[in-house]
Short mmCIF file of C-alpha atoms in Angstrom, two decimals:
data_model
loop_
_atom_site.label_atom_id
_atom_site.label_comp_id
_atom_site.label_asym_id
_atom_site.label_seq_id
_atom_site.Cartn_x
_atom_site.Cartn_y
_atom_site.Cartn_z
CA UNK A 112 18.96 34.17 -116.31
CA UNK A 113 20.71 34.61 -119.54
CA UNK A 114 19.29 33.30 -122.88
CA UNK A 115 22.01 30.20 -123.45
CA UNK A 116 20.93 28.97 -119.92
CA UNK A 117 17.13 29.20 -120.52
CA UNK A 118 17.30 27.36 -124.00
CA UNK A 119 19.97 24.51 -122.72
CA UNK A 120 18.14 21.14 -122.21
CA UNK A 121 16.45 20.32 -118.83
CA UNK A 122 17.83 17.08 -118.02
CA UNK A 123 16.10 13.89 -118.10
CA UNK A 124 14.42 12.07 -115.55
CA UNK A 125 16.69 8.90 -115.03
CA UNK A 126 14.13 7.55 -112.80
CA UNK A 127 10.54 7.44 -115.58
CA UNK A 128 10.59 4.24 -117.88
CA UNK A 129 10.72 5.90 -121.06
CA UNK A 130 8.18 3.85 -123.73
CA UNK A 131 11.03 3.13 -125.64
CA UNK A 132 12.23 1.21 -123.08
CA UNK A 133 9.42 -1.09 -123.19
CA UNK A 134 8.64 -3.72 -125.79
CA UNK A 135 6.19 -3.05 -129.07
CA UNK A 136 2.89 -5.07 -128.71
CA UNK A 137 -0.57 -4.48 -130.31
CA UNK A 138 -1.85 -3.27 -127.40
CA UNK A 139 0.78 -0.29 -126.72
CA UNK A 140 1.87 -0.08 -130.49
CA UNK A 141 0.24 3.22 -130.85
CA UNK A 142 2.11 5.09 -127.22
CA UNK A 143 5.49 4.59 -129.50
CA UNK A 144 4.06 6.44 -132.46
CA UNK A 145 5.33 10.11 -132.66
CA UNK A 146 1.69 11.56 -133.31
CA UNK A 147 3.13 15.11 -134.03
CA UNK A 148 5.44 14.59 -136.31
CA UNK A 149 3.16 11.58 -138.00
CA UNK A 150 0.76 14.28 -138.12
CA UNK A 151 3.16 17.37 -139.76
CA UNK A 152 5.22 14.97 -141.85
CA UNK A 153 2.29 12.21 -143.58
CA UNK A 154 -0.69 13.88 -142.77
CA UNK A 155 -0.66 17.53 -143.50
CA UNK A 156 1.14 16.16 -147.21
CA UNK A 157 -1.40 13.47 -147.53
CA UNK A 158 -4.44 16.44 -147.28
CA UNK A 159 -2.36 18.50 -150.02
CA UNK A 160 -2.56 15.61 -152.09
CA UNK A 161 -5.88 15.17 -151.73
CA UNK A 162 -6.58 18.72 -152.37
CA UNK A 163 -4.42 19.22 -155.63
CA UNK A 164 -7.26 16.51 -156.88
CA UNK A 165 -9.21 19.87 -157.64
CA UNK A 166 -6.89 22.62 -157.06
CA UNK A 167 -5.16 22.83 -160.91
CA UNK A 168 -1.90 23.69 -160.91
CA UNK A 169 -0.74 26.74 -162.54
CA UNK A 170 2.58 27.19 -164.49
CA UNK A 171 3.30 30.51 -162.08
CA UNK A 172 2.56 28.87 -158.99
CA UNK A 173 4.65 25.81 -160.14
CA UNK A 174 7.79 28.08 -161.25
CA UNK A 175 7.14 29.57 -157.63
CA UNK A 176 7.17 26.57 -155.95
CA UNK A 177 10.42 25.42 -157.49
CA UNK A 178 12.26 28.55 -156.83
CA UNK A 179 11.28 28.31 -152.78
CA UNK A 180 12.03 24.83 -152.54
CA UNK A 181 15.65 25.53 -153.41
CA UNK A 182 15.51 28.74 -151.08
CA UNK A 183 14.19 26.72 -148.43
CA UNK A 184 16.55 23.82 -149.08
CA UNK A 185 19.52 26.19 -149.36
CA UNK A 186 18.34 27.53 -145.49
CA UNK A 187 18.65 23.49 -144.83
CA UNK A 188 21.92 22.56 -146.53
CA UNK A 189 23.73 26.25 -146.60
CA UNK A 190 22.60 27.04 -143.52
CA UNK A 191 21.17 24.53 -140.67
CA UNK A 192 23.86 21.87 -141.50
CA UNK A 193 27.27 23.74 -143.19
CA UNK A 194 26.92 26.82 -141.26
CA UNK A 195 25.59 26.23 -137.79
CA UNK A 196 26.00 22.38 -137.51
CA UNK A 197 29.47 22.34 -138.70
CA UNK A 198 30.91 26.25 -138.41
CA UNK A 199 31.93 25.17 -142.11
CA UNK A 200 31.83 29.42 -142.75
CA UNK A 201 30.81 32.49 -141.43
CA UNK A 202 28.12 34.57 -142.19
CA UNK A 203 26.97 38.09 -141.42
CA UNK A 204 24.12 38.63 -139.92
CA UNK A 205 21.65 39.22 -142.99
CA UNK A 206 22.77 36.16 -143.72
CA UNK A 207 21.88 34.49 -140.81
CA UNK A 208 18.25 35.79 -140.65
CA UNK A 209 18.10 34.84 -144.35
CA UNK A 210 19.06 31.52 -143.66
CA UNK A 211 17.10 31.32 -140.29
CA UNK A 212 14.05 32.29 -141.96
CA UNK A 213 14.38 29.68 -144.88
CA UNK A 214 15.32 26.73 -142.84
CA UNK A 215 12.37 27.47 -140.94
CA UNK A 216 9.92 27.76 -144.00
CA UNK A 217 11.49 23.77 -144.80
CA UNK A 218 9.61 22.81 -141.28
CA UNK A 219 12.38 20.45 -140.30
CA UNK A 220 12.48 22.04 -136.28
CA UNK A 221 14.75 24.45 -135.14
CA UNK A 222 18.42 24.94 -135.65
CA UNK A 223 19.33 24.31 -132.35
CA UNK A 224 17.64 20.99 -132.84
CA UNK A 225 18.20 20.26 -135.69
CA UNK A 226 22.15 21.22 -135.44
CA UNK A 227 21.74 18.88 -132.05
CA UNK A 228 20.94 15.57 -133.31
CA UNK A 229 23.53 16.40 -136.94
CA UNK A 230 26.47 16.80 -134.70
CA UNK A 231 25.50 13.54 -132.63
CA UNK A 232 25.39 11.84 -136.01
CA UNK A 233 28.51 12.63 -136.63
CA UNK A 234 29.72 12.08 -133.66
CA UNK A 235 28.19 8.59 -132.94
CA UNK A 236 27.15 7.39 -136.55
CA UNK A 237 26.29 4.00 -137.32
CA UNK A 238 25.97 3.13 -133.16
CA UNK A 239 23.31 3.27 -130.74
CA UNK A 240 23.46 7.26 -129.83
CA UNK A 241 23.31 8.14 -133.66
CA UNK A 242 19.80 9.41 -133.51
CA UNK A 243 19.56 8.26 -137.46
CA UNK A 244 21.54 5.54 -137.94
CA UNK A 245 21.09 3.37 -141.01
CA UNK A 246 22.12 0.34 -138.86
CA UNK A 247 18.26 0.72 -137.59
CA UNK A 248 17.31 0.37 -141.55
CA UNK A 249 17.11 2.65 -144.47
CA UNK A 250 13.88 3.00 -143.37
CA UNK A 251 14.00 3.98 -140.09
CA UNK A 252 17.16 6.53 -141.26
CA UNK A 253 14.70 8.48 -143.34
CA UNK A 254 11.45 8.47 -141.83
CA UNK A 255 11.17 5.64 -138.70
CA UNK A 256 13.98 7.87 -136.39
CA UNK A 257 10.81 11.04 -136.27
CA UNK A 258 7.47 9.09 -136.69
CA UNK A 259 8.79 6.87 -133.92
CA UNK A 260 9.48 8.17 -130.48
CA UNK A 261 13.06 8.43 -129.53
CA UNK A 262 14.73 7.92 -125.83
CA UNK A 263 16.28 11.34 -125.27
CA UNK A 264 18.93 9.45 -123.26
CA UNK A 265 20.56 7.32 -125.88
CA UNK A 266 20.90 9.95 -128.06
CA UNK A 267 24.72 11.06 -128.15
CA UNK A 268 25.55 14.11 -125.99
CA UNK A 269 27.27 16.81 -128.01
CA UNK A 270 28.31 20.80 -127.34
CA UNK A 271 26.32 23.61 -128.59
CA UNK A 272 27.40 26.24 -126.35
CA UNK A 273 27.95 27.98 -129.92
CA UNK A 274 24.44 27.56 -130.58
CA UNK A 275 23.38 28.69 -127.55
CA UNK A 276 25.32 31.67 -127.63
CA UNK A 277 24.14 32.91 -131.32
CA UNK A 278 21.09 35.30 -130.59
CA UNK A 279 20.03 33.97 -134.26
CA UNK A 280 19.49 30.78 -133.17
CA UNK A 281 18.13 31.54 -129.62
CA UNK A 282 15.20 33.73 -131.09
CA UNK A 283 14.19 30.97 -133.85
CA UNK A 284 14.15 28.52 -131.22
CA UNK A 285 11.87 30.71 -129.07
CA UNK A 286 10.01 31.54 -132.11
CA UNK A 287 10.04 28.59 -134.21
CA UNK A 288 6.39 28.20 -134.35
CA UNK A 289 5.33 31.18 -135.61
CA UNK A 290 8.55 31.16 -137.85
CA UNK A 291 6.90 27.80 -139.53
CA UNK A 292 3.41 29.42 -139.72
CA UNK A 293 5.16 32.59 -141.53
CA UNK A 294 7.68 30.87 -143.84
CA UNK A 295 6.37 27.59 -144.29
CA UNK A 296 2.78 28.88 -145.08
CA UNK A 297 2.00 32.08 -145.25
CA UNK A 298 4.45 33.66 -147.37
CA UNK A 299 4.32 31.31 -150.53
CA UNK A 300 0.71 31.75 -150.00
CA UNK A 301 0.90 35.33 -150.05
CA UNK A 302 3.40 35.57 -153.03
CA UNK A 303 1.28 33.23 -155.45
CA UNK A 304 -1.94 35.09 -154.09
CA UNK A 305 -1.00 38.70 -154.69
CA UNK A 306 1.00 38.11 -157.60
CA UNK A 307 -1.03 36.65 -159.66
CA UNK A 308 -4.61 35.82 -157.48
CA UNK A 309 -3.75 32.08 -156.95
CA UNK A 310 -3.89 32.01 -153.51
CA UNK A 311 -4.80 28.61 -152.74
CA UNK A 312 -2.49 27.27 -155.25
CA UNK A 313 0.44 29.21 -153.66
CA UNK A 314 -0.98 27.31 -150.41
CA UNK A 315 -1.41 24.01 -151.68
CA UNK A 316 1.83 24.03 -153.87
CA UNK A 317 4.13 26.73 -152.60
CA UNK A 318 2.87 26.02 -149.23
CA UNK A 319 2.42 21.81 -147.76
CA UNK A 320 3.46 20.41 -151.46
CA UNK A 321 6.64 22.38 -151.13
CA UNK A 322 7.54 21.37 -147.87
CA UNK A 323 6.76 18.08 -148.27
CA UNK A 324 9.45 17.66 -151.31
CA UNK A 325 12.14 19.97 -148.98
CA UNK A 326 11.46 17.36 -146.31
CA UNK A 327 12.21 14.40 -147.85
CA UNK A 328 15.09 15.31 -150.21
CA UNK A 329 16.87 16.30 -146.60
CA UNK A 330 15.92 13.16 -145.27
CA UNK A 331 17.87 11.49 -148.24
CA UNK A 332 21.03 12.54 -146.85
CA UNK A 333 20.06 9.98 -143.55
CA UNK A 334 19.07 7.78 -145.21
CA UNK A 335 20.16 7.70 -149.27
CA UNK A 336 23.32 9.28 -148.46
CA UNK A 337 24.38 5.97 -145.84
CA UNK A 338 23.48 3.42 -148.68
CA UNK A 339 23.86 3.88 -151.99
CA UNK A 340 27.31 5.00 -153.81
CA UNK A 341 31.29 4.79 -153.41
CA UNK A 342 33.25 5.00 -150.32
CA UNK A 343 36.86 6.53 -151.91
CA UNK A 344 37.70 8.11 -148.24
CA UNK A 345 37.23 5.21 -145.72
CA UNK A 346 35.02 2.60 -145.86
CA UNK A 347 34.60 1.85 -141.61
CA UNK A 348 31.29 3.82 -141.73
CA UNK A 349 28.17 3.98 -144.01
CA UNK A 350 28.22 7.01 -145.35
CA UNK A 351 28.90 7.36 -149.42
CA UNK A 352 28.95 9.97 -152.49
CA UNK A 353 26.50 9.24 -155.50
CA UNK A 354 25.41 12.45 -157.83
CA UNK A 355 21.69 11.05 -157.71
CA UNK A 356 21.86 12.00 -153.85
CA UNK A 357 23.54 14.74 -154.64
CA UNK A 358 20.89 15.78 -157.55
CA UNK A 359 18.98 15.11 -154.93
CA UNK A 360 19.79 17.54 -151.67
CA UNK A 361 21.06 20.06 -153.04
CA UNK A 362 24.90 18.67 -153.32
CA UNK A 363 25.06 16.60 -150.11
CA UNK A 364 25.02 13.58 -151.81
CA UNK A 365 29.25 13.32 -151.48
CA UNK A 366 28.71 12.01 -147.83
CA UNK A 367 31.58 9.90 -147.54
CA UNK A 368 33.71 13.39 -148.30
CA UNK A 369 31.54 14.85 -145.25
CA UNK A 370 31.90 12.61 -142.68
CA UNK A 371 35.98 12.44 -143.28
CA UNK A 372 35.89 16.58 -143.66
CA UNK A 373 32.57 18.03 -142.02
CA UNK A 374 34.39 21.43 -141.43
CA UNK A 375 34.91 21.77 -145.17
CA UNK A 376 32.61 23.97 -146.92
CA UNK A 377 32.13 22.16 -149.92
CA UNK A 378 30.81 18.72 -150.44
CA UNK A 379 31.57 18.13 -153.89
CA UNK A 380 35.30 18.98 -154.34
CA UNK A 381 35.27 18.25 -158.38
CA UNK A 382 34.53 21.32 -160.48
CA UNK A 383 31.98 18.73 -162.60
CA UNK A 384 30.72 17.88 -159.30
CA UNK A 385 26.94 19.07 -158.64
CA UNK A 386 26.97 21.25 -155.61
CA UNK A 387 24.94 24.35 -155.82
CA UNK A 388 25.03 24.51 -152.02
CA UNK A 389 29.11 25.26 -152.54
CA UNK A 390 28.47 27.68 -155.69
CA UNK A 391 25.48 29.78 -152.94
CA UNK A 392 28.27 29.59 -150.50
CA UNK A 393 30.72 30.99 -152.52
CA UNK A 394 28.79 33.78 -154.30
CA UNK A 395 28.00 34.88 -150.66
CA UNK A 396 31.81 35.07 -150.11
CA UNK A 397 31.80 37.60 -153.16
CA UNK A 398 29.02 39.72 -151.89
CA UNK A 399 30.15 40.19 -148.88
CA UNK A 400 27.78 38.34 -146.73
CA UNK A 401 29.89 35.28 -146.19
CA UNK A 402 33.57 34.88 -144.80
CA UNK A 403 36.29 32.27 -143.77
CA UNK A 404 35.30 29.57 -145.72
CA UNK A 405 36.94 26.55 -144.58
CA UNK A 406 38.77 23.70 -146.94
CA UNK A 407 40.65 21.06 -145.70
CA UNK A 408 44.44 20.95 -147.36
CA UNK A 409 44.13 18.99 -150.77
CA UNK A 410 47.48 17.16 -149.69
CA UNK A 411 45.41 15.72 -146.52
CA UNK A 412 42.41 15.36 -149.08
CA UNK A 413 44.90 13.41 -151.34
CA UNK A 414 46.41 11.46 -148.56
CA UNK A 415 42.95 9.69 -147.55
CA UNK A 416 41.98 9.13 -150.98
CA UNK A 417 44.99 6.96 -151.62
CA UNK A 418 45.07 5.36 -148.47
CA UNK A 419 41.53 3.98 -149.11
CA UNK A 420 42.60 2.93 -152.51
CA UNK A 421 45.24 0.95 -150.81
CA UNK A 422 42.81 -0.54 -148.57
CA UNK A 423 41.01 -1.77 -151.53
CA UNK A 424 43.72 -2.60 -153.18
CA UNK A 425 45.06 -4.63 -149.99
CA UNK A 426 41.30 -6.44 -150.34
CA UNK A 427 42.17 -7.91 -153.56
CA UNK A 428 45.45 -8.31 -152.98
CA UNK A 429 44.54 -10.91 -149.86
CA UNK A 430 42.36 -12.76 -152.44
CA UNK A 431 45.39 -14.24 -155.09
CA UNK A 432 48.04 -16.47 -154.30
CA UNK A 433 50.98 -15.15 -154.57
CA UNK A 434 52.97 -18.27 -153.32
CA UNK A 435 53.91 -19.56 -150.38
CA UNK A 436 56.03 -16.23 -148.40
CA UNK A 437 59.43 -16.59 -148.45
CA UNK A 438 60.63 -16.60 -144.80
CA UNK A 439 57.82 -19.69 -144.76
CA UNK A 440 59.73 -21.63 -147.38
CA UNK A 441 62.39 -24.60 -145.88
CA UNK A 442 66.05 -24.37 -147.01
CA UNK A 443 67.40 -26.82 -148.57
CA UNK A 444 71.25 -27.66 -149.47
CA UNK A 445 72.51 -27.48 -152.87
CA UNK A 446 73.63 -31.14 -152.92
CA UNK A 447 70.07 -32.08 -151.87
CA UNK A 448 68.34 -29.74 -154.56
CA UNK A 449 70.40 -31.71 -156.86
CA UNK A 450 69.80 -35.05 -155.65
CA UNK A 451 65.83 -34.51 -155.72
CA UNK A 452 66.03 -33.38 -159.37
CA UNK A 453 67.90 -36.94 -160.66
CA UNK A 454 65.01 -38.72 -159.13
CA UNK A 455 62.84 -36.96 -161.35
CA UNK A 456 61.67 -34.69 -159.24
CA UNK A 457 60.82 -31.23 -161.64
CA UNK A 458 62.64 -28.83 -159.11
CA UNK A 459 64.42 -25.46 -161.34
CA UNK A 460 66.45 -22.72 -159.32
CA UNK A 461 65.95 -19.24 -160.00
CA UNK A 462 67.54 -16.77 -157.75
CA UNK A 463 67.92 -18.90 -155.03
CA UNK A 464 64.33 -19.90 -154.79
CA UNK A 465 63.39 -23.55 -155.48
CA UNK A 466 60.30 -24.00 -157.86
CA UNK A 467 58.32 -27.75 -158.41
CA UNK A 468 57.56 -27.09 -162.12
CA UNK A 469 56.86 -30.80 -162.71
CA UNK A 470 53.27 -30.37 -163.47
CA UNK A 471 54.18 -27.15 -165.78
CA UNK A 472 56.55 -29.20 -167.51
CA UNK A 473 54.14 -30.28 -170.39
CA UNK A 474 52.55 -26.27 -170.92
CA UNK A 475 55.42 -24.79 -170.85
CA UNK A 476 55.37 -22.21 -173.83
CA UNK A 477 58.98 -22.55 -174.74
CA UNK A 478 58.78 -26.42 -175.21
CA UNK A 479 59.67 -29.15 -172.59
CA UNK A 480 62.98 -29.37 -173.82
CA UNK A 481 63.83 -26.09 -172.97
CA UNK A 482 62.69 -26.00 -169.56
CA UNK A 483 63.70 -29.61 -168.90
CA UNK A 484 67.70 -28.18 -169.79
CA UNK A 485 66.99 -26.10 -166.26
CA UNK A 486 66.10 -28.95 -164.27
CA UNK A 487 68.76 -29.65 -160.91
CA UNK A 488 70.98 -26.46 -162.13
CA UNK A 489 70.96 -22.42 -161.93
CA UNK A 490 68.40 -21.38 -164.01
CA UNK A 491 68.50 -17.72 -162.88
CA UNK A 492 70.70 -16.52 -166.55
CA UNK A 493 68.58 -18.87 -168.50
CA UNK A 494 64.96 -17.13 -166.68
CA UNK A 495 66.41 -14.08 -167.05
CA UNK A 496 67.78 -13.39 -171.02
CA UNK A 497 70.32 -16.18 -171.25
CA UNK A 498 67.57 -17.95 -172.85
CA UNK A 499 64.25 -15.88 -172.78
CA UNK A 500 63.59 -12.79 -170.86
CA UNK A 501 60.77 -13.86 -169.27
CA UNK A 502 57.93 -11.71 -169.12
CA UNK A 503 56.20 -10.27 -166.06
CA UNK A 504 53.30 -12.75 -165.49
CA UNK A 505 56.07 -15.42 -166.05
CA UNK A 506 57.57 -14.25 -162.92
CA UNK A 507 54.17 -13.96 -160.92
CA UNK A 508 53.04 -17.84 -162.10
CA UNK A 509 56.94 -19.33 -160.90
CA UNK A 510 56.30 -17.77 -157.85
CA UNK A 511 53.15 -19.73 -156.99
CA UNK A 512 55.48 -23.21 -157.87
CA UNK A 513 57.81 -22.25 -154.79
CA UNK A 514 59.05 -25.20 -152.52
CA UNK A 515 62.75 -24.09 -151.02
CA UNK A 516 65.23 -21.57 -151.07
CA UNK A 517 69.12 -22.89 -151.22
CA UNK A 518 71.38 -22.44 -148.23
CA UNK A 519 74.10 -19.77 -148.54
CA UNK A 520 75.47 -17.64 -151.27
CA UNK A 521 72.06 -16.53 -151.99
CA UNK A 522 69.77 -13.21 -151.23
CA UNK A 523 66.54 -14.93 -149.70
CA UNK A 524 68.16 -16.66 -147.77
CA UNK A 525 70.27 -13.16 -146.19
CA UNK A 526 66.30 -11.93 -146.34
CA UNK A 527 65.20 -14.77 -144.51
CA UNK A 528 67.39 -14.62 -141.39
CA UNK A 529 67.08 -10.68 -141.21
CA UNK A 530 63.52 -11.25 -140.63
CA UNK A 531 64.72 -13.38 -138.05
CA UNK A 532 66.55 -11.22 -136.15
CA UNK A 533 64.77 -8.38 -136.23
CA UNK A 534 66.71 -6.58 -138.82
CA UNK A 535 65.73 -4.19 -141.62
CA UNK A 536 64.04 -6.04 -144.01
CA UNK A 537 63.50 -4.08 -147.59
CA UNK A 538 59.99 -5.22 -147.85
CA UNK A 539 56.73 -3.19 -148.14
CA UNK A 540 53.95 -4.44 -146.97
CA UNK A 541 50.38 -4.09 -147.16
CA UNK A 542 47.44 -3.52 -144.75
CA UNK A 543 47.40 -7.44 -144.12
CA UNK A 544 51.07 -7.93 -143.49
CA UNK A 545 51.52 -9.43 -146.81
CA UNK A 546 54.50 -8.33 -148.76
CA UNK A 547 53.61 -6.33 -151.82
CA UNK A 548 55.71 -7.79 -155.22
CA UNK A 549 55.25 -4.66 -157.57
CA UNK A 550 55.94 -5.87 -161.49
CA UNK A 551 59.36 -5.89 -162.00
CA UNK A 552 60.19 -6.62 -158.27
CA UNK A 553 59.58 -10.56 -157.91
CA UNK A 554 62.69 -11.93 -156.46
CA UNK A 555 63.08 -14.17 -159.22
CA UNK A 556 63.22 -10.65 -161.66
CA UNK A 557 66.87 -9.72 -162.28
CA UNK A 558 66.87 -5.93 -163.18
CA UNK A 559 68.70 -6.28 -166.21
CA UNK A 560 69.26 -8.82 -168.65
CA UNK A 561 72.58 -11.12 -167.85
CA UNK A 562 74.92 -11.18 -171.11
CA UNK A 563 75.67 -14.32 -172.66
CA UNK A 564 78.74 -15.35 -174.33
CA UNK A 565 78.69 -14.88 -177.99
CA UNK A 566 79.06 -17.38 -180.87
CA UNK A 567 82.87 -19.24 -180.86
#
């Protein structure tokens, strides 16, 4: 039997009621606890507490501790998630057993696990098979999803023949245990202990302190990472980028970038950006040790970045009134227009389009003789220089006023029935159907100013 076949899962048995399955009650509260991972997770950190009470903490041990949380973090972030969950580089193999060995000192399972359930988020996030989703809660997305006892069979299903084929990843799995007792404990023990006699410090600080700290920044990214920040790639999911996550784990805190480019191996793409998982990355590449590190084109990068600028911009958009559309405005005749204006209707013509100023009338800025002279005639050279060159919020508040548009002779109404039949229209519209009126571009704007005729 080859080693991918013995470490694929065994399948599950359709047929058991899994406890998930059944409903929460006092009595059978405790059967959907996870006690393992309640145990490794809360209660191992909760005795390290207890014993830092009287275990003082030395400035060696603390340096120590710092400098193996980032190793073990970087075996997390560098390694568990950009390299084997998302193939987001390549590394040689000291680089693998490097990173092996450190994600395994963070105590967060193996990387075939681990690797697992990431690509199923991705895959499946914010639904039912996401094994973390924030939909469940923020709590549940950091802490509930391994304290609680999951149904293997709504998790999403996902490939790792990769995984199973990289001898790296098979041995940790095999090995994991004993990889956690080495790197999670007994190293930083051993360090702290023989380099400067602090042995139960190193344990204590180095050791379940550490890797309580490692733990919980990563759990951040499931949780943190789906809830607080901006969304300036797409908005349909929860992910989102915010430098405290990132300050956080390590530089995945630009999840939004992620989850639109998970083969990329950067998550902050902005040299002011803090990524220090990137800058490992890329230091690798010099050395050697790492290889085909994969960016998505900028142009594609650029592309999604507008279009979800757009989409915002569409949102707001849909919120003012921009007057009533034109192909939704009546026609009217000329002689009619005319008519309605001696009966003191306060109808103007600009363009073609019919505007009810009467209640304007009295604010107008240029007086309400000036505007009055308009009334039942052409207004278009008048709106546009013959009298005042109106300025560009002019144009935006007459087109909120619309009633009509006049029959023939005129460009709406050409507009009008091309929409009707189906022609080319020269409009651009937004993600709401709504045609977009750029500044400059109302149809009551006349590109440049029409000359009048000078003095007699």
């Amino acid at each position: 039997m080859s080693a991918s076949t013995a470490e694929r899962p065994r399948p599950a048995d359709t047929k058991k009621v899994h406890i998930t399955e059944t409903k929460m009650t006092l009595k059978n509260w405790y059967k959907h606890v996870n006690w393992l991972n309640v145990t490794f997770i809360l209660g191992v950190p909760i005795y390290g507490v207890v014993q830092s009470l009287w275990v003082p903490l030395q400035l060696k041990t603390a340096v120590w501790a710092v400098l193996y949380y980032f190793y073990t973090g970087l075996g997390i972030t560098a390694g568990y998630h950009r390299l084997w969950a998302h193939s987001a580089y390549s590394a040689t193999l000291p680089l693998k057993i490097f990173l092996a060995a450190a994600g395994g000192g963070a105590v967060e399972g193996s990387i075939r696990w681990w690797a697992r359930d990431h690509r199923a988020h991705h895959r499946y996030t914010d639904t039912e098979k996401d094994p973390y989703s924030v939909r469940k809660g923020l709590l549940y997305s950091h802490l509930g999803w391994m304290v609680m006892k999951q149904n293997p069979k709504r998790i999403g299903r996902t490939d790792i023949t990769d995984l199973n084929d990289d001898p790296i990843v098979v041995w940790q799995h095999r090995n994991f245990l004993k990889v956690v007792v080495v790197m999670g404990l007994l190293f930083p023990t051993c360090v702290a202990g023989l380099g400067w006699g602090d042995w139960f410090g190193g344990f204590i600080y180095a050791g379940i302190l550490r890797v309580f700290f490692v733990q919980q920044a990563t759990f951040c990214v499931n949780s943190l990472a789906h809830w607080l920040g901006d969304q300036p790639f797409d908005d349909r999911n929860s992910p989102r980028d915010h430098v405290i996550t990132a300050l956080v784990t390590l530089g995945e805190g630009y999840h939004n970038f992620h989850h639109e480019f998970p083969s990329d191996y950067r998550n902050a793409i902005e040299w002011h950006q803090y990524d220090p998982t990137k800058w490992f990355i890329w230091v690798c590449k010099q050395l050697g040790l790492a290889y085909d590190l994969k960016q998505f084109r900028s142009n594609e990068i650029e592309k999604g970045r507008l279009q979800q600028l757009q989409k915002k911009l569409d949102s707001r958009r849909a919120k003012l009134d921009w007057g009533v559309p034109l192909d939704q405005l009546p026609v009217m005749e000329w002689d009619d227009y005319v008519e309605q204006a001696k009966n003191g209707r306060g109808l103007i013509a600009i363009a073609g389009v019919v505007h009810d100023v009467t209640d304007f009338i009295k604010d107008h800025p240029g007086g309400k003789a000036m505007i009055s002279s308009g009334l039942g005639k052409d207004a278009t050279a008048m709106f546009n220089g013959g009298v005042y060159y109106h300025s560009n919020a002019a144009h935006n508040l007459l087109s909120t006023m619309r009633v009509g548009v006049i029959r023939g002779g005129c460009e709406v109404e050409i507009w009008k029935r091309s929409q009707k039949e189906n022609s080319n229209v020269d409009y651009v519209r937004d993600a709401n159907g709504q045609r977009i009126v750029r500044a400059g571009e109302q149809v009551t704007k006349i590109p440049e100013p029409i000359a009048t005729a000078g003095a007699a």
